[in-house]
Amino acid sequence: MANLIRTNHHHQHIPKKRKRGESRVFRLKTFGESGHPAELNELSFRDNLAKLLEFGHFESSGLMGSWSFQLEIQRHPNPLYVLLFVVEEPIEAYLNLRCNHCQYVGWGNQMICNKKYHFVIPSKETMAAFLKLEGGGYTFPEKESLSHLVELQGHVLHGLFHSNGFGHLLSVNGIETGSDLTGHQVMDLWDRLCTGLKARKIGLNDASHKKGMELRLLHGVAKGEPWFGRWGYRFGSGTYGVTQKIYEKALESVRNIPLCLLNHHLTSLNRETPILLSKYQSLSTEPLITLSDLFRFMLNLHSRLPRDNYMNNSRNQIISIDSTNCRWSQKRIQMAIKVVIESLKRVEYRWISRQEVRDAARNYIGDTGLLDFVLKSLGNQVVGNYLVRRSLNPVKKVLEYCLEDISNLLPSSNNELITLQNQNSMGKMATNGHNKITRGQVMKDMFYFYKHILMDYKGVLGPIGSILNQIGMASRAILDAKYFIKEYHYIRDTPAKTLHLDRGDKLGIFCTIAWKCHHHNNEIKIPPQECIVVKKDATLSEVYGEAERVFREIYWELRDVVVESMADGQREITRVDEMAMNWNKGLVLEGNVGMMMNIEVMKCYEDDDRKKDKRIECECGAKEEDGERMVCCDICEVWQHTRCVGVQHNEEVPRIFLCQSCDQHLIPLSFLP
């Protein structure tokens, strides 16, 4: 297996370089799963990464190297591909030894890794800038361009892994920015890679937005989690002093605001909000009671409707359902839908059982299978000027249907269609008429609620002003929770049976090395556990040697570590099989770092200490840097957020600044102008 991490003590083995012109194409939909393209069945991130990179097209550029993968988005009707680059950045190319992303997300005390791996899908703009096309192929530019590529903003995907398996998601951009991939496709790919490679933890700074709305607020109110929550990302750390408790309390308070309370007070403020609330109340099959219910319903409705440019204006097409997954033609489906609607009209908008609807329609449609398919597809959907309601009668325990005229709730336009999509069926339905519900209209209404309920609360007086002010404060706290984390892989949760690797005479042992940092108050540092592979009959010295090799490759501080013994409490373990059976606790080895390396580490920690001496005492409660802009008082040298001291986001930081405390205690001097 290729060993990708280079140290001063061991030769680096690069995955075999593919011949120029040799090209492989991988399916985007499965890339990153085990077997697609590599069997990612190792117990460590570094070994799985090495397996994956063996399938990439390798290019070397000075200190930095890259592997590229051509991923197929679709084959028909027109082939569509993207390029995924994996750029290896060694520590010699680091601009800063310490990773700011780690600090802001809460991992500031992590040991420094020897390498970073950037997973990048460039946007069309960055691709044009950094790839030179050569008759359908490509070559990478010089070394400087490689470093510029990973520094550039606006990639479709930019994810970063440290060599110990911790990482950061830096950029995701979907079709709104001109990408051929949706945001969901990009996230699915990233999640498969993290899972397959056995990443440990991934952090991100959530700046996702759409149509002027911050998604962490919109999805937080609707679903109680950010947009990234769909892939398992949870609160990591906040800015401006926001803690997890504050974040969760803010979410709870906004999500549970009763719509009836808002509706009552907003009626006196403007008429449009109550009308829109009434419109979506009527479209929902379930009562919308809270603010969370409203936004969740609108998001679901938006996802079920086809894209606006999908609709056509065929006068002859009354209703259509995509029949690719059913055995009936569009013409027969249209006829059946029309018969069902007419049957419901004849009962004058009363609730009737499914069997009654079916019996009435059978007078015109003899195929009961077709009727069952249509009845299932029509449930709780808008068709023309009507909403077809479906509900379970709680007394009779049977499904019932009712037709509701909603023409007065919909905006009108002469040459437009009403379009819908059934989330639980394969169908898309459209009817020719004078009204429509489109994704664009739902998005526009959603932005209206977002702006006037969640954000626009200043200057409003009376009871509604008090309510909107509380919502606004809670919304601000939700927006200030920016850093989210997903934990992918726990070594200690790995079943014991996986330690007995399918390699004949070899075993996997989880271990770490405890070492004393002499120039940092003799602090004992213990990095996360790694899995080392040794022979079943390996000596203790061979185990120590393999542990040294692995940890030297991963960590800069341990480049010349020497393992001397086992930690107290484990020294009675003398055989390799006993070490493997100790998997639930992990093996702790004791090591020492050479004097020269200790001097380099000392310099790094001196820089850290200078940063720690920076006094941060902001009125929001922040005591550490969180990535937000700060200003320092020129007298007491205490740092505070510019926002917290009244400096607006678009204003420059004052050249001379006094905090409120110093300003109040400053004695005016008569000789000063």
XYZ file of C-alpha atoms in Angstrom:
673
model
C 0.000 0.000 0.000
C 1.199 3.462 -0.772
C 2.457 5.515 2.121
C 1.562 9.145 1.418
C 3.113 10.889 4.419
C 6.766 11.887 4.062
C 9.074 12.417 7.023
C 12.794 13.015 7.447
C 13.228 9.373 8.458
C 11.265 7.416 5.868
C 11.054 7.390 2.105
C 7.719 8.472 0.621
C 5.956 6.060 -1.730
C 3.667 7.857 -4.157
C 0.727 5.932 -5.652
C 1.615 4.672 -9.111
C 1.491 7.453 -11.680
C -0.916 6.831 -14.537
C 0.369 7.157 -18.059
C -0.403 10.454 -19.789
C -3.576 10.104 -21.793
C -4.801 7.263 -19.603
C -8.170 8.330 -18.213
C -10.771 6.692 -16.031
C -14.289 7.866 -15.415
C -16.108 7.253 -12.130
C -19.798 7.655 -11.373
C -20.450 10.665 -9.175
C -23.450 8.989 -7.539
C -21.376 6.190 -5.981
C -17.905 7.735 -5.782
C -16.567 7.393 -2.248
C -18.473 4.245 -1.376
C -16.404 1.163 -0.637
C -15.489 -0.399 -3.954
C -16.120 2.851 -5.866
C -13.360 3.018 -6.809
C -11.353 1.636 -3.868
C -12.149 -0.891 -1.161
C -12.070 1.515 1.770
C -11.920 -1.171 4.441
C -8.926 -0.013 6.454
C -9.198 1.075 10.075
C -7.427 4.408 9.652
C -8.011 7.549 7.618
C -4.456 7.631 6.262
C -4.628 4.069 4.849
C -8.039 4.582 3.233
C -6.836 7.844 1.680
C -3.804 6.062 0.224
C -6.085 3.444 -1.335
C -8.313 6.084 -2.899
C -5.422 8.098 -4.358
C -4.062 5.026 -6.160
C -6.960 5.491 -8.612
C -6.267 9.183 -9.302
C -4.283 10.821 -12.088
C -1.150 12.119 -10.359
C 0.603 15.426 -11.137
C 3.628 16.715 -9.223
C 4.382 20.402 -8.730
C 7.288 21.198 -6.436
C 6.359 20.612 -2.803
C 2.724 20.078 -3.669
C 1.164 17.224 -5.607
C -2.325 16.532 -6.859
C -4.525 13.664 -7.955
C -7.520 14.168 -10.240
C -10.674 12.107 -10.735
C -13.130 12.520 -13.600
C -16.665 12.077 -12.235
C -19.663 11.387 -14.451
C -22.798 13.317 -13.461
C -24.961 11.879 -16.223
C -24.568 9.861 -19.407
C -27.822 10.683 -21.184
C -29.055 12.682 -22.990
C -25.741 14.578 -22.985
C -22.685 13.324 -21.091
C -21.763 15.632 -18.214
C -18.609 15.449 -16.086
C -16.785 17.305 -13.307
C -13.193 17.036 -12.112
C -12.347 16.364 -8.476
C -8.824 17.328 -7.429
C -7.045 16.156 -4.293
C -4.180 18.542 -3.528
C -1.546 17.497 -1.003
C -0.168 20.418 1.001
C 2.909 19.545 3.122
C 3.798 21.508 6.222
C 6.636 23.234 4.336
C 3.956 24.995 2.250
C 1.803 26.098 5.205
C 1.294 29.837 5.555
C 0.556 29.300 9.263
C 1.405 26.256 11.343
C -1.788 26.639 13.371
C -5.105 26.108 11.613
C -7.569 28.948 12.222
C -10.472 26.723 11.219
C -9.568 24.336 14.051
C -9.389 27.201 16.534
C -12.780 28.681 15.646
C -14.619 25.358 15.639
C -13.169 24.440 19.038
C -10.135 22.261 18.188
C -7.481 24.895 18.810
C -5.447 22.543 21.012
C -5.048 19.924 18.283
C -1.459 18.932 17.503
C -0.060 20.210 14.207
C -0.261 17.723 11.340
C 2.429 17.228 8.704
C 0.029 17.456 5.769
C -3.329 18.718 4.607
C -5.382 17.248 1.773
C -7.680 19.594 -0.154
C -10.613 17.984 -2.005
C -11.639 20.520 -4.653
C -14.230 20.584 -7.429
C -13.511 23.918 -9.115
C -16.288 26.100 -10.429
C -16.323 26.891 -14.141
C -14.537 30.161 -13.402
C -11.732 28.623 -11.349
C -11.438 25.732 -13.799
C -10.894 28.163 -16.664
C -8.261 30.013 -14.657
C -6.233 27.030 -13.463
C -6.552 24.334 -16.104
C -5.087 24.640 -19.591
C -7.191 22.660 -22.044
C -5.283 20.479 -24.478
C -7.611 18.795 -26.927
C -9.976 17.543 -24.267
C -7.224 16.722 -21.779
C -5.598 18.966 -19.193
C -2.332 19.826 -17.502
C -1.789 21.574 -14.227
C 0.048 24.919 -14.224
C 3.092 25.643 -12.120
C 3.518 25.222 -8.381
C 2.216 28.711 -7.577
C -1.114 27.938 -9.255
C -1.616 24.853 -7.106
C -1.372 26.934 -3.948
C -3.611 29.598 -5.468
C -6.188 26.973 -6.383
C -6.726 25.895 -2.782
C -6.783 29.523 -1.610
C -9.384 30.616 -4.164
C -12.961 31.250 -3.042
C -16.047 30.020 -4.875
C -15.340 26.337 -5.588
C -18.259 23.974 -6.093
C -16.664 21.861 -3.346
C -13.687 22.573 -1.125
C -13.064 20.230 1.762
C -9.901 19.952 3.811
C -8.518 16.988 5.754
C -5.616 17.083 8.181
C -3.510 13.933 8.080
C -5.036 12.729 11.375
C -8.566 12.579 9.921
C -9.940 15.838 11.338
C -11.196 18.187 8.658
C -13.207 21.184 7.538
C -15.825 21.778 4.873
C -14.881 25.165 3.427
C -17.124 25.629 0.408
C -20.292 24.186 -1.164
C -21.921 25.906 -4.154
C -24.899 24.539 -6.071
C -26.711 25.311 -9.296
C -27.608 28.839 -8.136
C -23.960 29.791 -8.766
C -23.819 28.136 -12.198
C -22.668 24.690 -11.065
C -23.785 21.519 -12.833
C -24.343 19.969 -9.399
C -27.001 20.728 -6.822
C -25.981 21.480 -3.259
C -27.468 18.137 -2.198
C -25.335 16.261 -4.748
C -22.184 18.007 -3.538
C -22.980 17.270 0.111
C -23.836 13.633 -0.623
C -20.447 13.224 -2.328
C -18.599 14.898 0.560
C -20.448 12.799 3.131
C -19.614 9.567 1.269
C -15.942 10.559 1.138
C -15.821 11.357 4.853
C -17.585 8.120 5.749
C -15.527 5.943 3.411
C -12.182 7.448 4.375
C -13.111 7.141 8.065
C -12.717 10.792 8.916
C -12.894 11.610 12.616
C -14.625 14.986 12.871
C -15.560 17.572 10.259
C -16.289 21.195 11.115
C -17.813 23.953 9.011
C -18.652 27.644 9.185
C -22.257 27.778 7.981
C -22.637 30.737 5.635
C -25.192 29.016 3.372
C -27.861 31.278 1.965
C -30.497 31.289 -0.746
C -32.495 34.124 -2.282
C -31.379 36.519 0.468
C -32.191 34.119 3.333
C -29.654 32.589 5.716
C -30.361 28.851 5.599
C -29.213 28.168 9.162
C -32.043 30.460 10.331
C -34.644 29.322 7.789
C -34.050 25.601 8.319
C -33.451 26.120 12.023
C -36.923 27.593 12.453
C -38.530 25.046 10.111
C -36.771 21.855 11.217
C -34.823 22.637 14.368
C -31.470 22.149 12.641
C -29.345 23.884 9.970
C -29.444 22.906 6.298
C -26.339 20.812 6.950
C -28.232 18.987 9.699
C -29.590 16.642 7.019
C -26.082 15.151 6.903
C -25.648 14.978 10.664
C -23.950 18.302 11.463
C -24.734 19.634 14.941
C -23.857 22.724 16.986
C -20.124 23.032 17.557
C -19.481 26.563 18.758
C -21.019 30.001 18.413
C -19.827 33.518 17.845
C -20.579 36.590 19.981
C -20.793 34.466 23.131
C -23.577 32.156 21.875
C -23.423 28.780 23.622
C -25.256 25.583 22.763
C -27.795 26.279 25.510
C -28.493 29.775 24.164
C -28.762 28.405 20.620
C -31.212 25.657 21.560
C -33.319 28.036 23.670
C -33.475 30.546 20.795
C -34.568 27.839 18.362
C -37.259 26.618 20.719
C -38.671 30.078 21.393
C -38.947 31.081 17.709
C -40.223 27.743 16.457
C -43.069 27.634 18.972
C -44.470 31.127 18.307
C -48.232 30.594 17.650
C -49.356 31.783 14.228
C -52.702 32.867 15.667
C -50.881 35.340 17.900
C -48.888 36.732 14.989
C -51.946 36.816 12.739
C -53.942 38.775 15.300
C -51.320 41.484 15.773
C -49.998 41.633 12.208
C -53.506 42.372 10.877
C -53.233 45.883 12.270
C -49.709 46.276 10.846
C -50.322 45.196 7.251
C -52.921 43.148 5.396
C -50.592 41.109 3.191
C -49.170 38.918 5.960
C -52.553 37.588 7.223
C -53.670 36.938 3.616
C -50.529 34.922 2.883
C -50.901 33.010 6.169
C -54.478 32.159 5.219
C -53.355 31.021 1.774
C -50.867 28.463 3.118
C -53.198 27.383 5.913
C -55.702 26.459 3.193
C -53.104 24.583 1.123
C -51.920 22.465 4.048
C -53.702 19.228 4.884
C -52.624 19.604 8.506
C -53.274 22.689 10.646
C -50.350 25.123 10.737
C -50.172 26.101 14.397
C -46.665 27.474 14.946
C -44.077 29.436 13.011
C -42.148 26.183 12.613
C -45.181 24.515 10.997
C -45.462 27.338 8.467
C -41.831 27.371 7.309
C -41.581 23.573 7.293
C -44.701 23.283 5.118
C -43.435 25.927 2.701
C -40.029 24.238 2.373
C -41.693 20.888 1.711
C -44.096 22.428 -0.796
C -41.215 24.165 -2.567
C -39.292 20.886 -2.862
C -42.330 19.063 -4.303
C -43.025 21.576 -7.058
C -41.110 21.242 -10.342
C -38.818 24.025 -11.427
C -40.699 26.922 -12.998
C -39.036 26.522 -16.382
C -40.153 22.877 -16.479
C -43.780 23.886 -17.157
C -45.193 24.090 -20.671
C -48.162 25.995 -22.026
C -49.792 23.271 -24.105
C -53.441 24.208 -24.367
C -54.373 20.604 -25.130
C -52.735 19.156 -22.029
C -55.278 19.281 -19.200
C -53.420 17.248 -16.547
C -50.231 15.202 -16.784
C -48.494 12.688 -14.553
C -45.025 11.370 -15.291
C -45.852 7.765 -16.151
C -42.333 6.430 -16.544
C -42.842 4.175 -13.529
C -46.372 3.041 -14.210
C -48.023 0.963 -16.944
C -50.649 3.497 -18.110
C -50.304 6.110 -20.815
C -50.560 9.836 -20.080
C -53.806 9.988 -22.025
C -55.498 7.338 -19.826
C -54.151 8.936 -16.644
C -55.474 12.353 -17.675
C -58.913 10.922 -18.361
C -58.996 9.150 -14.977
C -57.984 12.316 -13.099
C -60.660 14.318 -14.866
C -63.307 11.712 -13.947
C -62.284 11.704 -10.264
C -62.387 15.519 -10.071
C -65.830 15.628 -11.673
C -67.076 12.931 -9.267
C -65.929 15.021 -6.294
C -67.560 18.138 -7.740
C -70.929 16.388 -7.918
C -71.041 15.800 -4.135
C -70.817 19.589 -3.589
C -67.577 19.719 -1.649
C -68.613 17.157 0.998
C -66.303 14.547 2.483
C -66.929 11.108 0.961
C -65.138 7.815 1.417
C -62.494 6.558 -0.966
C -64.761 3.669 -1.892
C -67.569 6.065 -2.867
C -65.211 8.074 -5.095
C -63.928 4.857 -6.639
C -67.450 3.496 -7.265
C -68.581 6.762 -8.901
C -65.536 6.853 -11.154
C -65.940 3.191 -12.171
C -69.007 4.160 -14.167
C -66.546 5.744 -16.617
C -63.213 3.996 -15.910
C -63.230 0.201 -15.754
C -59.561 -0.267 -14.842
C -59.524 -0.361 -11.012
C -55.729 -0.424 -10.925
C -55.618 2.869 -12.814
C -58.182 4.385 -10.420
C -56.179 3.267 -7.377
C -53.024 4.836 -8.825
C -54.749 8.142 -9.547
C -56.489 8.303 -6.144
C -53.149 7.778 -4.425
C -51.467 10.454 -6.571
C -54.211 13.053 -6.114
C -54.279 13.012 -2.313
C -53.705 16.481 -0.790
C -52.684 18.085 -4.063
C -53.687 21.200 -5.986
C -55.286 20.549 -9.379
C -56.439 23.603 -11.278
C -58.420 25.831 -8.940
C -59.050 22.992 -6.530
C -57.313 21.328 -3.601
C -58.014 17.585 -3.415
C -58.032 16.841 0.305
C -57.502 13.339 1.690
C -57.833 12.408 5.358
C -58.352 9.377 7.566
C -61.739 9.451 9.310
C -60.861 8.873 12.996
C -64.218 7.207 13.728
C -64.811 5.060 10.649
C -61.070 4.427 10.073
C -61.451 4.902 6.321
C -59.858 7.339 3.878
C -62.081 10.203 2.789
C -61.774 12.753 -0.011
C -63.077 16.289 -0.428
C -62.689 18.971 -3.114
C -61.984 22.561 -2.018
C -62.118 25.611 -4.287
C -59.019 27.744 -3.641
C -59.161 29.992 -6.695
C -59.583 33.111 -4.539
C -56.311 32.337 -2.688
C -54.084 32.102 -5.738
C -52.480 34.920 -7.734
C -53.869 35.162 -11.243
C -52.166 35.489 -14.624
C -53.662 34.741 -17.982
C -51.267 32.363 -19.680
C -49.961 30.254 -16.782
C -50.398 26.761 -15.431
C -51.072 25.407 -11.990
C -48.346 22.915 -11.247
C -47.871 20.380 -8.493
C -45.863 17.337 -7.613
C -46.838 14.510 -5.307
C -43.957 13.872 -2.948
C -44.953 10.268 -2.274
C -45.773 9.289 -5.855
C -43.878 9.487 -9.102
C -46.247 12.067 -10.453
C -46.134 15.619 -11.624
C -49.533 17.098 -12.450
C -50.422 20.267 -14.297
C -53.680 21.782 -15.460
C -54.356 24.553 -17.907
C -55.911 27.572 -16.228
C -55.564 31.160 -15.155
C -53.692 30.630 -11.862
C -50.541 28.893 -10.712
C -48.440 27.838 -7.739
C -44.789 27.731 -8.654
C -41.536 27.239 -6.804
C -40.761 30.880 -7.486
C -43.985 32.060 -5.866
C -43.451 29.891 -2.784
C -39.867 31.158 -2.488
C -41.056 34.762 -2.822
C -43.671 34.264 -0.079
C -41.110 32.513 2.109
C -38.756 35.474 1.783
C -41.620 37.812 2.715
C -42.269 35.893 5.969
C -38.524 35.625 6.636
C -38.023 39.367 6.267
C -41.142 40.681 8.019
C -41.393 38.151 10.860
C -37.861 36.901 11.568
C -35.756 39.930 10.676
C -37.701 43.213 10.307
C -38.504 44.024 13.923
C -37.003 47.489 14.468
C -39.224 50.537 14.754
C -42.446 48.584 15.373
C -44.346 49.777 18.450
C -47.042 48.212 20.603
C -47.617 44.524 21.458
C -46.576 43.306 18.006
C -43.348 45.303 18.314
C -42.549 43.497 21.556
C -43.242 40.096 19.969
C -41.219 40.853 16.845
C -38.382 42.211 18.976
C -38.207 38.925 20.907
C -38.267 36.955 17.658
C -35.535 39.193 16.240
C -33.262 38.721 19.256
C -33.693 34.953 19.107
C -33.083 34.995 15.336
C -29.849 36.915 15.925
C -28.677 34.232 18.376
C -29.485 31.500 15.831
C -27.518 33.347 13.154
C -24.570 33.757 15.529
C -24.333 29.961 15.883
C -22.147 29.410 12.821
C -19.824 26.511 13.556
C -21.226 23.004 13.205
C -19.552 19.627 13.621
C -20.146 16.067 12.523
C -18.390 13.185 14.275
C -17.847 10.411 11.758
C -15.634 7.780 13.294
C -14.967 6.678 16.852
C -12.002 4.321 17.085
C -13.144 3.018 20.453
C -16.529 2.118 18.984
C -14.917 -0.191 16.424
C -15.980 -3.818 17.099
C -13.218 -6.024 18.466
C -13.534 -8.470 15.591
C -12.301 -5.851 13.120
C -8.953 -5.791 14.884
C -8.166 -9.280 13.629
C -7.491 -8.145 10.099
C -8.018 -10.505 7.201
C -4.314 -10.643 6.425
C -3.286 -13.981 7.800
C -0.666 -13.339 10.435
C -1.350 -9.646 11.208
C -3.243 -7.768 13.896
C -4.483 -4.220 14.267
C -3.758 -2.410 17.541
C -5.227 0.925 18.602
C -2.637 3.024 20.374
C -1.417 6.533 21.122
C 1.790 8.083 22.425
C 1.873 10.242 25.560
C 4.759 12.714 25.483
C 5.929 15.558 27.675
C 6.217 19.045 26.171
C 9.209 20.381 28.124
C 8.818 23.962 26.916
C 5.137 24.205 27.755
C 4.989 23.645 31.518
C 5.817 19.947 31.028
C 2.289 19.420 29.788
C 1.514 15.811 28.844
C 0.137 15.694 25.315
C -1.791 12.694 24.010
C -2.931 12.694 20.362
C -5.970 10.678 19.225
C -5.519 6.938 18.854
C -4.336 5.395 15.603
C -4.497 1.821 14.371
C -1.099 0.224 13.732
C -0.742 -3.134 11.974
C 1.873 -5.624 13.149
C 2.555 -9.332 12.883
C 0.970 -11.570 15.472
C 4.406 -12.665 16.650
C 5.899 -9.138 16.629
C 8.226 -8.208 19.448
C 7.577 -5.281 21.768
C 10.369 -3.399 20.003
C 8.646 -3.906 16.625
C 5.362 -2.596 18.039
C 7.167 0.477 19.345
C 8.853 0.957 15.974
C 5.582 0.797 14.032
C 3.929 3.239 16.445
C 6.859 5.625 16.002
C 6.593 5.384 12.203
C 2.841 6.112 12.139
C 2.863 9.035 14.567
C 5.975 10.572 13.000
C 4.200 10.568 9.643
C 1.076 12.260 11.019
C 2.282 14.891 13.503
C 4.880 17.628 13.141
C 5.674 17.679 16.882
C 6.398 13.937 16.798
C 8.737 13.847 13.785
C 11.506 12.313 15.886
C 9.505 10.752 18.726
C 10.999 7.682 20.361
C 8.730 5.249 22.244
C 10.368 4.074 25.446
C 7.729 2.086 27.342
C 4.074 1.463 27.995
C 2.100 3.740 30.281
C 1.464 2.845 33.903
C -1.260 0.238 34.264
C -0.442 -1.477 30.955
C 3.124 -2.570 31.533
C 1.987 -6.083 32.391
C 0.924 -6.492 28.744
C 3.774 -8.284 27.003
C 2.214 -10.109 24.027
C 0.781 -8.630 20.828
C -2.493 -10.537 21.131
C -2.964 -9.037 24.609
C -2.481 -5.574 23.102
C -5.154 -6.292 20.493
C -7.570 -7.497 23.160
C -7.047 -4.184 24.943
C -8.916 -2.484 22.060
C -11.702 -1.025 24.215
C -9.227 1.130 26.148
C -6.486 1.504 23.589
C -2.774 1.092 24.149
C -0.979 4.122 25.631
C 2.762 4.303 24.967
C 5.205 6.739 26.541
C 7.610 8.602 24.288
C 10.155 11.394 24.164
C 10.804 14.054 21.557
C 14.361 15.064 20.602
C 15.904 18.368 21.693
C 15.977 19.933 18.202
C 12.302 19.213 17.678
C 11.523 20.522 21.136
C 13.139 23.848 20.217
C 10.941 24.138 17.105
C 7.870 23.231 19.161
C 8.889 25.799 21.770
C 8.907 28.569 19.142
C 5.446 27.555 17.995
C 4.072 27.528 21.531
C 5.645 30.900 22.258
C 3.565 32.278 19.385
C 0.508 30.558 20.869
C 1.230 32.097 24.263
C 1.440 35.560 22.731
C -1.994 35.010 21.210
C -3.337 33.795 24.549
C -2.030 36.963 26.190
C -4.443 38.871 23.956
C -7.185 39.946 26.365
C -10.670 39.417 24.977
C -13.464 40.642 27.228
C -16.475 41.513 25.142
C -19.854 42.516 26.519
C -21.413 39.569 24.631
C -19.435 37.236 26.912
C -16.787 36.144 24.400
C -13.384 35.328 25.909
C -11.689 33.851 22.815
C -11.353 34.687 19.150
C -14.278 33.371 17.126
C -13.441 34.612 13.643
C -15.501 37.797 13.906
C -14.011 41.265 13.513
C -12.609 42.833 16.696
C -11.179 46.165 17.824
C -8.656 46.864 20.597
C -8.952 49.658 23.159
C -5.914 51.908 22.905
C -5.738 52.346 26.689
C -6.561 49.028 28.394
C -5.720 46.888 25.300
C -8.836 44.761 25.730
C -10.359 43.392 22.523
C -14.085 43.492 21.746
C -16.268 42.709 18.758
C -16.816 45.717 16.514
C -20.525 44.846 16.342
C -20.797 44.840 20.120
C -19.308 48.344 20.419
C -21.527 49.820 17.722
C -19.225 49.723 14.692
C -21.349 48.605 11.755
C -20.255 45.786 9.462
C -19.657 48.129 6.522
C -17.744 50.700 8.596
C -13.982 50.813 8.978
C -12.451 50.111 12.377
C -11.600 53.441 14.102
C -7.888 54.300 14.091
C -8.171 55.357 17.751
C -10.652 53.486 19.888
C -11.577 53.712 23.580
C -13.799 51.139 25.206
C -16.791 52.337 27.230
C -15.053 51.748 30.561
C -11.925 53.740 29.637
C -13.977 56.452 27.985
C -16.006 56.995 31.168
C -12.940 57.115 33.421
C -10.832 59.296 31.189
C -10.182 62.700 32.837
C -10.577 65.539 30.351
C -7.383 67.477 29.899
C -7.734 71.199 29.332
C -4.805 71.455 26.971
C -6.337 68.973 24.550
C -8.452 70.517 21.776
